């Protein structure tokens, strides 16, 4: 599989939904496979909150491959011998695309809190400019999970001529207060961490020393991304062998897992970026106003394929069933499929239980 | 209803499950109603993590009555014209019974981290010493929810001659990793708050200035105590009128709710006490070892009445169903009842949806 990582700079304004304008911006993106002559074999992959453009393959010295490597590759469901796959790092994200630590051209300094609030719609329109630059007019499919699924839904509504096939997984048409509440833990714990310095931290300090506030926010996320059943089967009541049961800070194995996976996070993820992305997710509403969801989904021309996960504790299956029901109510029953996967890894199932939905996706892509 | 608040001091050692000894301890407790002549009209109420001995009634200048005031009072289900109700503040808790900020008689200084880890069993044995002092040999019933339900289960197993009726609500026979993970957010956010000063804070400072770390831990609890459905119906996607949608720290109503109810918490609750109580809950295991749950419930002589709540996101109904199944397997089907309440307030339903189970409890208590 051929992997390329590139950066495109756009010296043209991106008009944001908030009314603000990004005068210029950069997108980092990866591609897998080869673009065919008539540029008709493109599949777009959209990433989630903590994801990046590095969706598949493994670079030298990398401990783990890209986040959807089970799904994308030569001979895999998203077959890179056939398709040219593009995954961009979302604007606002920490992995190289324009984000709160980028230089604001109007001041010559980092944006920090002057960075504008982005919506999912803005993120998608930035990606559209990339396809335009690459001369790509249509994609075979747009696929994403979680916040990537929000983008996928947004493509189906707002870019109705771009693709005939959208696959949205583990996501929602509008972020509900339960998910907003979980993000709130991160927002508050980042804000109150003195090392955050009210947003004027030195990023090098954080990479060296960590940032407990962001780690704790990540911890809340990790809990919501898994499920009670998975925790039971993975950890049970195992206690850390090194720790005393009657030590105040003695730990169960589940606590060690959470520590291990959250305290390392601030070394790779910027806290301002995390705050901005939480905001983008929180304000996502495909209907802009809940009463108008039907108006939004009425614009869908593509076939929309929804995949939910039974034990998803962040975006519950009912949230995707609502979209299915709206599509049917709109008379678009031939354009909608819905599958609930009998998952055991909660929200993260879209990443780790690929084997449970890959045949379904293969069927969707058949002949395309 | 006659309310009395008293303190009893015990100058006798409490041998703890950890092997440590509390040389002396105090219990603050409230009573409602009148003890009858043969001391046969006692009902024991056990409180939850953030609860106190103030279960019912309202003092002058109090904005809200005690935490189970819907349930306990003259003519209410726990009828204080008939019963003499006792609710003790658990040892370890912040509301007056011996806790980490009490004076360690061996040093003349506050215990702080020298306070011993307590188990639910220790908490219950401390209460038994109070009944002994009051000359109460038996209770009509022992009733509790959440951590109070853990105590109720512990009474049924370890104090089999104390009561014929135990009602345990919204609880579990052993704390599972999901609940431990939620407590972990509090543990980490308290530890990392500089105002916590590694446990050597001045309590007066915290009451004046708050402690974001404890507030954030409380926030994680508040989310788990409610339910996604309740959040939907209570908050929907309402946005704070004072805040801008495109302000980074602009808030949805659910965020305002969480701020309001968590930032006030450190003014009334001590962080060391919170850490110790989380530990007590985390290590609760009625079987001491999961494989031995049957051995524990085999000791139950009373009638054990379990009440779970359909949308409880902290201790799921399956956890109480496991106890019912064990009792049936042990041939104790005549000693067990189980009711799942069709609740809409999640874990907190045992506090706020009393009307949904009060008839059931009235039936249980009939003629007693």
XYZ file of C-alpha atoms in Angstrom:
736
model
C 0.000 0.000 0.000
C 1.375 3.376 -0.981
C 1.043 5.970 1.762
C 1.664 9.644 1.241
C 1.471 12.420 3.791
C 1.133 15.898 2.372
C 0.204 19.412 3.397
C -1.840 21.792 1.299
C -1.927 25.486 2.044
C -5.014 27.477 1.066
C -4.512 31.206 0.642
C -8.167 31.813 0.210
C -10.670 32.645 2.912
C -12.771 29.977 4.566
C -16.051 31.583 5.580
C -17.106 29.989 8.828
C -20.591 29.328 10.050
C -20.008 31.663 12.983
C -19.563 34.570 10.583
C -15.834 34.648 11.141
C -13.307 34.046 8.385
C -10.119 32.000 8.341
C -8.061 34.058 5.885
C -5.869 31.089 5.084
C -5.473 27.578 6.381
C -3.509 24.396 5.950
C -4.649 20.816 5.744
C -2.432 17.841 6.418
C -3.718 14.677 4.820
C -2.749 11.129 4.024
C -3.625 9.100 0.986
C -3.497 5.365 0.488
C -3.416 3.642 -2.888
C -3.345 5.264 -6.319
C -5.722 7.803 -7.794
C -6.998 6.454 -11.113
C -6.943 8.401 -14.315
C -10.444 9.818 -14.183
C -10.192 10.394 -10.437
C -13.217 8.238 -9.845
C -11.886 5.835 -7.183
C -11.760 8.143 -4.162
C -12.969 7.156 -0.719
C -12.969 9.824 1.971
C -12.369 8.841 5.583
C -13.273 11.244 8.399
C -11.603 11.002 11.783
C -12.882 11.340 15.341
C -11.985 13.665 18.246
C -8.578 12.226 19.065
C -7.931 10.775 15.616
C -5.718 12.121 12.875
C -5.064 11.868 9.159
C -2.986 8.778 9.910
C -5.778 6.269 9.413
C -3.842 3.293 8.086
C -0.393 1.859 7.510
C 2.584 1.984 9.780
C 5.593 4.232 9.605
C 9.046 3.083 10.646
C 9.399 3.228 14.433
C 5.664 3.373 14.947
C 4.430 1.065 17.684
C 0.904 0.994 16.310
C -0.462 1.454 12.802
C -3.041 4.109 11.823
C -6.294 4.158 13.764
C -8.413 2.309 11.163
C -5.724 0.004 9.818
C -7.987 -3.026 10.291
C -10.391 -1.453 7.849
C -8.175 0.212 5.231
C -5.404 -1.476 3.256
C -4.535 -3.769 0.398
C -7.240 -6.433 0.209
C -9.092 -5.036 3.224
C -12.669 -3.760 3.104
C -11.501 -0.327 2.059
C -9.257 -1.944 -0.509
C -6.337 0.278 -1.369
C -5.508 -1.804 -4.447
C -8.773 -0.474 -5.817
C -9.525 2.800 -4.087
C -7.604 5.984 -3.506
C -8.311 6.777 0.121
C -7.987 10.288 1.565
C -8.019 11.161 5.237
C -7.454 14.791 6.233
C -6.579 16.055 9.640
C -9.543 18.231 10.601
C -8.951 21.936 10.944
C -8.862 22.643 14.664
C -7.106 19.361 15.371
C -3.670 19.086 16.847
C -1.905 17.001 14.206
C -0.805 19.615 11.702
C -3.829 21.251 10.113
C -4.576 24.821 11.137
C -5.420 24.854 14.849
C -5.361 27.168 17.864
C -1.560 27.031 18.071
C -1.117 28.012 14.413
C 0.072 31.509 13.561
C -2.713 34.025 13.097
C -1.604 35.917 9.946
C -3.306 39.084 11.169
C -1.111 39.265 14.292
C 1.895 37.082 13.524
C 1.231 35.273 16.811
C -0.464 32.016 17.708
C -4.233 32.201 17.662
C -4.807 30.622 21.080
C -8.214 31.965 22.208
C -8.500 34.060 19.038
C -8.965 30.903 17.039
C -12.535 30.812 15.751
C -15.071 28.224 16.826
C -15.485 25.700 14.034
C -18.556 23.693 13.185
C -18.615 20.255 11.573
C -19.842 22.049 8.486
C -16.694 24.230 8.475
C -14.476 21.184 8.873
C -16.167 19.560 5.880
C -15.999 22.683 3.702
C -12.251 22.910 4.353
C -11.942 19.312 3.121
C -13.983 20.155 0.014
C -11.385 22.765 -0.889
C -8.750 20.051 -0.784
C -10.683 17.828 -3.203
C -11.155 20.831 -5.439
C -7.423 21.454 -5.449
C -6.796 17.797 -6.248
C -9.332 17.907 -9.080
C -11.584 15.388 -7.383
C -15.250 16.079 -8.107
C -16.859 13.018 -6.653
C -16.060 10.337 -4.101
C -17.168 6.720 -4.224
C -17.967 6.996 -0.549
C -17.514 9.091 2.572
C -17.048 7.085 5.742
C -16.577 8.063 9.363
C -17.311 7.148 12.968
C -18.135 9.286 16.013
C -17.121 12.868 15.159
C -16.120 11.408 11.789
C -19.691 10.180 11.506
C -20.933 13.715 12.151
C -18.815 14.805 9.190
C -20.192 11.950 7.090
C -23.764 13.057 7.898
C -22.809 16.616 7.059
C -21.498 15.494 3.633
C -24.816 13.743 2.980
C -26.812 16.887 3.756
C -24.594 19.765 2.672
C -22.526 18.272 -0.174
C -25.283 16.264 -1.862
C -23.479 16.023 -5.223
C -20.145 14.884 -3.845
C -20.920 11.232 -3.224
C -23.622 8.631 -3.693
C -22.632 6.675 -0.607
C -22.225 7.857 2.957
C -21.504 5.492 5.827
C -21.901 7.053 9.271
C -21.083 5.004 12.359
C -21.455 5.462 16.115
C -22.686 8.996 15.757
C -25.673 11.275 16.128
C -27.589 13.965 14.258
C -27.135 16.354 17.173
C -25.075 16.108 20.297
C -27.228 15.382 23.293
C -26.666 16.649 26.829
C -25.221 13.318 28.022
C -22.254 13.632 25.624
C -21.971 17.349 26.342
C -21.787 16.526 30.050
C -18.935 14.084 29.466
C -17.052 16.729 27.480
C -17.726 19.150 30.320
C -15.408 17.182 32.600
C -12.576 17.810 30.137
C -13.417 21.468 29.706
C -13.449 22.111 33.439
C -10.413 20.015 34.272
C -8.317 21.648 31.540
C -9.386 25.180 32.512
C -8.578 24.660 36.155
C -5.187 23.072 35.661
C -2.586 25.693 36.627
C -0.196 24.218 34.037
C -2.718 25.278 31.376
C -1.874 28.857 32.393
C -5.236 30.097 31.200
C -4.305 29.000 27.698
C -0.866 30.627 27.569
C 1.192 27.528 28.382
C 4.374 26.697 26.533
C 3.531 23.603 24.435
C 7.016 22.183 24.982
C 6.444 22.230 28.736
C 3.256 20.239 28.361
C 4.835 17.642 26.131
C 7.560 17.165 28.699
C 5.520 17.396 31.891
C 2.019 16.452 30.858
C -1.154 18.218 31.862
C -3.266 16.387 34.443
C -6.338 18.420 33.515
C -6.309 17.123 29.959
C -5.482 13.618 31.182
C -8.525 13.659 33.464
C -10.711 14.900 30.625
C -9.385 12.122 28.446
C -10.160 9.673 31.266
C -13.825 10.716 31.250
C -13.805 10.139 27.493
C -12.205 6.714 27.803
C -14.929 5.618 30.212
C -17.690 6.764 27.862
C -15.974 5.171 24.837
C -16.050 1.743 26.428
C -18.906 -0.020 28.167
C -19.716 -1.467 31.573
C -19.727 -4.993 30.104
C -16.330 -4.516 28.484
C -14.927 -3.206 31.749
C -16.306 -6.291 33.497
C -14.775 -8.726 31.054
C -11.504 -6.847 30.644
C -10.778 -5.922 34.251
C -13.281 -7.533 36.601
C -12.185 -6.725 40.129
C -8.497 -7.408 39.494
C -6.343 -5.369 41.815
C -2.877 -4.076 40.927
C -0.382 -6.575 42.267
C 2.003 -3.860 43.357
C -0.604 -2.027 45.407
C -2.106 -2.689 48.824
C -5.850 -3.189 49.074
C -5.934 -0.899 52.109
C -3.740 1.823 50.645
C -5.755 4.944 49.889
C -4.225 5.248 46.423
C -3.952 1.517 45.800
C -5.472 0.735 42.420
C -7.734 -1.703 40.714
C -6.539 -2.781 37.280
C -9.208 -0.605 35.661
C -7.599 2.379 37.370
C -4.158 1.429 36.078
C -5.613 1.158 32.588
C -7.164 4.618 32.857
C -3.959 6.142 34.207
C -1.833 4.545 31.512
C -4.064 5.669 28.677
C -4.820 9.158 29.893
C -1.605 10.518 31.377
C 0.228 9.855 28.130
C -2.396 11.758 26.144
C -1.223 15.353 26.807
C 2.137 14.403 25.304
C 0.465 13.975 21.914
C -2.607 16.189 22.101
C -2.818 19.922 22.642
C -5.304 21.127 25.287
C -6.549 24.159 23.371
C -7.200 21.950 20.380
C -9.078 19.552 22.658
C -11.246 22.385 24.001
C -12.031 23.640 20.504
C -12.907 20.171 19.208
C -15.161 19.498 22.206
C -16.957 22.718 21.332
C -17.282 21.675 17.676
C -18.806 18.371 18.756
C -21.055 19.925 21.388
C -22.634 22.399 18.993
C -23.095 19.857 16.198
C -26.719 19.777 15.135
C -27.487 18.515 11.649
C -30.809 20.341 11.938
C -29.256 23.493 13.384
C -32.456 23.378 15.338
C -33.869 20.102 16.470
C -37.274 20.810 14.965
C -35.724 21.165 11.538
C -33.956 17.834 11.262
C -36.405 16.797 8.581
C -35.574 19.835 6.479
C -31.913 18.907 6.667
C -32.293 15.250 5.798
C -34.665 16.181 3.005
C -31.589 17.446 1.167
C -29.919 14.032 1.178
C -29.484 12.620 -2.329
C -27.016 9.833 -1.564
C -27.607 6.456 -0.038
C -27.071 6.890 3.660
C -25.893 3.839 5.601
C -26.050 4.037 9.377
C -24.208 1.663 11.677
C -24.765 1.846 15.425
C -23.227 -0.219 18.198
C -25.421 -1.916 20.755
C -23.446 -0.957 23.850
C -22.337 2.513 22.713
C -22.479 4.670 25.868
C -21.666 7.968 24.146
C -24.015 8.032 21.157
C -26.756 5.525 21.847
C -28.271 3.422 19.023
C -31.578 5.302 19.443
C -29.831 8.403 18.149
C -29.109 6.770 14.793
C -32.543 5.144 14.720
C -33.978 8.639 14.866
C -32.168 9.476 11.609
C -33.454 6.293 9.982
C -36.986 7.136 11.057
C -36.727 10.651 9.645
C -35.468 9.336 6.308
C -38.378 6.885 6.138
C -40.832 9.609 7.082
C -39.419 11.696 4.243
C -40.131 8.855 1.821
C -36.432 8.097 1.447
C -36.697 4.495 2.588
C -34.750 3.345 -0.487
C -31.863 5.622 0.422
C -31.376 4.495 4.015
C -30.013 1.376 5.667
C -29.515 0.886 9.358
C -27.560 -1.823 11.113
C -27.017 -2.175 14.836
C -23.887 -4.179 15.544
C -23.979 -6.550 18.502
C -20.832 -5.005 19.903
C -18.962 -5.475 23.160
C -16.543 -2.556 23.041
C -19.004 0.291 23.380
C -18.474 3.421 21.336
C -14.966 2.295 20.392
C -16.417 -0.717 18.583
C -16.241 1.171 15.306
C -12.466 1.131 15.749
C -11.846 -2.246 17.328
C -14.668 -4.556 16.197
C -14.276 -3.990 12.461
C -14.791 -7.707 11.844
C -18.403 -7.294 12.987
C -19.359 -4.809 10.280
C -16.816 -5.291 7.505
C -18.993 -7.676 5.503
C -21.820 -5.174 5.704
C -19.580 -2.378 4.403
C -18.210 -4.708 1.719
C -21.779 -5.279 0.519
C -22.443 -1.548 0.463
C -19.341 -0.909 -1.655
C -19.883 -3.880 -3.971
C -19.471 -2.859 -7.609
C -18.553 0.709 -6.732
C -42.172 14.716 63.874
C -39.613 14.910 66.629
C -36.047 15.228 65.335
C -33.004 14.857 67.523
C -29.377 15.188 66.517
C -26.902 13.647 68.916
C -23.291 12.588 69.120
C -22.073 9.451 70.835
C -18.435 8.946 71.692
C -17.059 5.427 71.898
C -13.922 4.995 73.970
C -13.534 1.432 72.923
C -11.554 0.104 69.999
C -13.186 -0.601 66.661
C -11.251 -3.431 65.054
C -11.213 -2.772 61.350
C -11.213 -5.267 58.548
C -7.807 -4.005 57.412
C -6.297 -5.123 60.711
C -6.013 -1.583 61.972
C -7.812 -0.310 65.044
C -9.709 2.916 65.674
C -8.977 3.368 69.386
C -12.019 5.582 69.774
C -14.583 7.132 67.510
C -17.643 9.331 67.430
C -20.929 8.918 65.643
C -23.305 11.737 64.879
C -26.841 10.549 64.307
C -30.380 11.766 63.928
C -33.549 10.139 65.141
C -37.127 10.771 64.085
C -40.176 9.803 66.123
C -40.260 8.161 69.537
C -38.611 4.959 70.688
C -41.295 2.739 72.221
C -40.992 1.132 75.597
C -39.654 -2.229 74.499
C -37.465 -0.588 71.846
C -39.095 -2.659 69.155
C -40.058 0.069 66.674
C -36.635 0.950 65.254
C -35.960 1.446 61.572
C -32.363 2.021 60.507
C -31.636 4.212 57.481
C -28.211 4.069 55.806
C -26.919 6.977 53.752
C -25.005 7.198 50.475
C -21.639 8.732 49.508
C -22.576 12.383 49.793
C -25.435 11.841 52.245
C -25.501 12.474 55.957
C -27.393 11.611 59.106
C -29.851 14.377 58.186
C -32.293 12.133 56.331
C -35.567 13.917 57.061
C -37.174 17.042 58.454
C -36.052 20.583 58.028
C -34.173 22.799 60.445
C -34.748 26.520 60.669
C -32.931 28.336 57.864
C -32.526 25.170 55.836
C -33.345 25.597 52.160
C -33.991 21.903 51.666
C -35.144 19.188 54.044
C -33.168 15.997 54.734
C -32.235 13.829 51.762
C -35.007 11.240 52.153
C -37.706 13.560 53.483
C -40.167 12.289 50.874
C -39.839 8.846 52.390
C -39.556 9.471 56.138
C -41.985 11.472 58.261
C -45.341 11.536 59.990
C -47.762 9.529 57.863
C -45.140 8.834 55.201
C -43.995 5.350 54.214
C -41.428 5.309 56.964
C -44.061 6.580 59.359
C -42.485 8.449 62.226
C -45.729 8.339 64.206
C -45.110 4.604 64.397
C -41.398 3.998 64.007
C -38.313 5.344 65.689
C -35.968 6.038 62.807
C -32.191 6.244 63.228
C -29.769 7.528 60.647
C -26.078 7.749 61.571
C -23.433 9.661 59.729
C -21.018 6.974 58.551
C -17.544 6.939 60.027
C -15.247 8.375 57.390
C -17.889 10.854 56.275
C -17.513 14.582 56.517
C -20.579 15.490 58.562
C -19.373 14.975 62.101
C -18.597 11.311 62.689
C -14.925 10.374 62.982
C -13.222 11.115 59.674
C -9.799 11.937 58.211
C -9.867 15.445 59.690
C -10.647 14.180 63.207
C -7.921 14.231 65.823
C -5.841 11.075 65.993
C -5.576 10.429 69.748
C -2.157 8.817 69.314
C -0.618 12.007 67.888
C -2.969 14.792 68.934
C -3.113 15.865 65.270
C -5.586 15.330 62.484
C -5.402 11.899 60.905
C -5.295 13.076 57.272
C -3.539 10.214 55.417
C -3.080 8.284 58.659
C -6.797 7.665 58.777
C -7.415 3.965 58.186
C -9.216 2.626 55.144
C -12.715 1.606 56.171
C -14.871 -1.103 54.667
C -18.655 -1.142 54.538
C -18.440 -3.824 57.194
C -16.512 -1.430 59.473
C -19.089 1.294 58.902
C -21.869 -1.116 59.904
C -20.052 -2.422 62.977
C -19.603 1.138 64.199
C -23.367 1.612 63.877
C -23.991 -1.634 65.793
C -22.084 -0.159 68.728
C -24.498 2.758 68.706
C -27.537 0.468 68.883
C -25.851 -1.435 71.689
C -25.342 1.791 73.590
C -28.995 2.739 73.033
C -30.137 -0.686 74.219
C -31.608 -1.563 70.848
C -31.252 -5.245 70.072
C -33.332 -5.517 66.927
C -34.596 -3.284 64.177
C -37.875 -3.643 62.305
C -35.972 -2.936 59.105
C -32.702 -1.672 57.704
C -33.085 0.405 54.553
C -30.582 2.100 52.272
C -29.783 3.053 48.697
C -26.502 3.159 46.776
C -23.685 3.040 49.357
C -26.524 2.855 51.893
C -27.684 -0.232 50.028
C -24.227 -1.738 50.407
C -24.620 -1.245 54.141
C -28.085 -2.792 54.041
C -26.704 -5.871 52.252
C -23.902 -6.024 54.793
C -26.447 -6.015 57.638
C -28.266 -8.922 55.995
C -25.083 -10.996 55.763
C -23.016 -10.001 58.778
C -25.661 -8.994 61.345
C -28.183 -11.759 60.677
C -29.914 -11.455 64.069
C -30.356 -7.686 63.991
C -33.345 -7.458 61.687
C -35.870 -9.572 59.796
C -36.239 -7.062 56.979
C -33.584 -5.494 54.797
C -34.435 -3.236 51.858
C -31.491 -2.499 49.565
C -31.942 -0.142 46.624
C -29.828 0.954 43.655
C -26.827 -0.976 44.836
C -24.575 -3.927 44.124
C -23.000 -6.914 45.849
C -19.565 -5.788 44.687
C -18.394 -2.628 42.994
C -17.673 -3.209 39.351
C -14.967 -1.508 37.290
C -17.434 0.917 35.640
C -18.258 2.519 39.011
C -14.607 2.361 40.074
C -13.685 4.183 36.862
C -16.161 6.957 37.616
C -14.716 7.342 41.116
C -11.262 7.420 39.527
C -12.035 10.788 37.945
C -12.604 12.208 41.417
C -9.521 10.583 42.872
C -7.274 11.944 40.132
C -8.795 15.380 39.969
C -8.584 15.850 43.751
C -4.980 14.607 43.916
C -3.827 16.903 41.161
C -5.503 20.047 42.425
C -2.755 22.272 43.876
C -5.258 23.643 46.414
C -5.474 20.107 47.828
C -1.819 20.585 48.843
C -1.213 16.848 48.819
C -3.772 16.497 51.566
C -2.416 19.209 53.858
C -4.837 21.966 52.885
C -6.456 24.225 55.440
C -10.140 23.224 55.501
C -11.206 26.823 56.049
C -9.482 27.834 52.819
C -11.387 25.216 50.879
C -14.722 26.219 52.312
C -14.039 29.793 51.292
C -12.373 29.207 47.921
C -13.639 25.843 46.793
C -11.587 23.040 45.292
C -12.055 22.528 41.547
C -10.606 19.024 41.749
C -13.362 17.883 44.084
C -15.960 19.768 42.043
C -14.871 17.961 38.879
C -15.000 14.617 40.683
C -18.477 15.462 41.875
C -19.415 16.377 38.303
C -18.438 12.888 37.117
C -20.628 11.494 39.889
C -23.580 13.719 38.976
C -23.447 12.457 35.392
C -23.440 8.832 36.507
C -26.240 9.443 39.021
C -28.601 10.669 36.343
C -29.367 9.163 32.965
C -29.140 10.104 29.290
C -32.941 10.158 29.046
C -33.282 12.453 32.033
C -30.656 14.768 30.592
C -32.626 14.848 27.336
C -35.908 15.694 28.984
C -34.441 18.078 31.559
C -32.005 20.012 29.355
C -32.370 19.026 25.725
C -30.080 21.281 23.735
C -31.013 24.440 25.606
C -28.181 26.940 25.541
C -27.465 29.423 28.317
C -29.132 32.673 27.360
C -26.246 34.720 28.666
C -23.662 32.857 26.586
C -22.714 33.012 22.926
C -22.999 29.870 20.824
C -19.593 30.609 19.298
C -17.841 31.452 22.557
C -15.358 28.763 23.510
C -16.656 28.659 27.083
C -20.275 29.356 26.189
C -22.474 26.799 27.901
C -25.385 24.540 27.266
C -27.897 24.416 30.103
C -26.638 20.965 31.095
C -23.227 22.538 31.650
C -24.696 25.253 33.834
C -26.485 22.590 35.847
C -23.252 20.663 36.343
C -21.320 23.785 37.313
C -23.979 24.897 39.750
C -24.210 21.549 41.483
C -20.538 20.703 41.592
C -18.688 23.921 42.365
C -20.758 24.372 45.514
C -19.903 20.860 46.691
C -16.409 21.503 48.140
C -17.984 24.084 50.451
C -19.845 21.304 52.240
C -17.756 18.203 51.614
C -14.185 17.502 52.609
C -11.894 16.119 49.852
C -10.016 13.658 52.062
C -13.319 12.293 53.272
C -14.426 11.983 49.640
C -11.271 10.044 48.750
C -11.714 7.687 51.709
C -15.381 7.056 50.955
C -14.622 6.366 47.277
C -12.107 3.791 48.473
C -14.672 2.236 50.825
C -17.136 1.934 47.946
C -14.546 0.686 45.466
C -13.393 -2.170 47.672
C -16.905 -3.222 48.671
C -17.409 -6.871 47.889
C -20.089 -8.734 49.816
C -18.292 -11.931 48.865
C -14.873 -10.544 49.686
C -14.008 -12.593 46.662
C -16.408 -12.781 43.799
C -16.402 -16.575 43.792
C -17.669 -16.627 47.338
C -20.789 -14.524 46.981
C -22.898 -17.595 47.611
C -21.138 -18.284 50.897
C -21.927 -14.745 51.995
C -25.588 -14.751 51.035
C -25.970 -18.181 52.578
C -25.694 -16.402 55.945
C -28.762 -14.259 55.290
C -31.606 -15.000 57.713
C -33.780 -11.977 57.060
C -36.122 -11.245 54.199
C -34.083 -9.366 51.668
C -35.951 -6.943 49.418
C -34.090 -5.597 46.413
C -35.191 -2.566 44.427
C -33.349 -1.591 41.270
C -33.971 1.299 38.893
C -34.311 0.689 35.193
C -32.095 3.505 33.995
C -29.517 3.378 36.795
C -26.183 4.117 35.084
C -24.017 3.530 38.165
C -25.257 0.212 39.537
C -27.153 -1.476 36.740
C -30.276 -3.577 37.462
C -28.381 -6.731 36.426
C -26.207 -6.273 39.477
C -29.179 -6.675 41.822
C -30.627 -9.461 39.693
C -27.418 -11.360 40.354
C -28.142 -11.200 44.097
C -31.714 -12.415 43.557
C -30.435 -15.308 41.450
C -27.923 -16.296 44.111
C -30.607 -16.259 46.807
C -32.842 -18.468 44.650
C -29.952 -20.808 43.912
C -29.368 -21.079 47.663
C -32.988 -22.167 48.133
C -33.884 -18.856 49.779
C -36.586 -17.936 47.270
C -39.019 -17.227 50.148
C -36.607 -14.687 51.612
C -36.022 -12.608 48.504
C -38.074 -10.143 46.528
C -36.874 -8.110 43.600
C -38.530 -5.134 41.986
C -37.183 -3.082 39.114
C -38.703 0.397 39.122
C -39.494 1.969 35.754
C -37.511 5.052 36.651
C -36.494 8.125 34.722
C -33.971 9.679 37.077
C -31.229 7.075 36.862
C -29.364 6.136 40.006
C -30.825 9.107 41.858
C -34.312 7.663 41.428
C -34.086 6.126 44.911
C -33.979 9.694 46.219
C -36.286 11.525 43.854
C -38.834 8.998 42.569
C -40.008 7.735 45.953
C -43.599 7.717 44.708
C -42.685 4.876 42.362
C -41.668 2.447 45.092
C -43.353 3.711 48.247
C -46.367 1.400 47.914
C -44.001 -1.523 47.501
C -42.118 -0.576 50.664
C -45.416 0.006 52.489
C -46.419 -3.563 51.616
C -43.110 -4.893 52.872
C -43.505 -3.076 56.184
C -47.195 -3.943 56.603
C -47.925 -5.253 60.084
C -44.341 -4.743 61.261
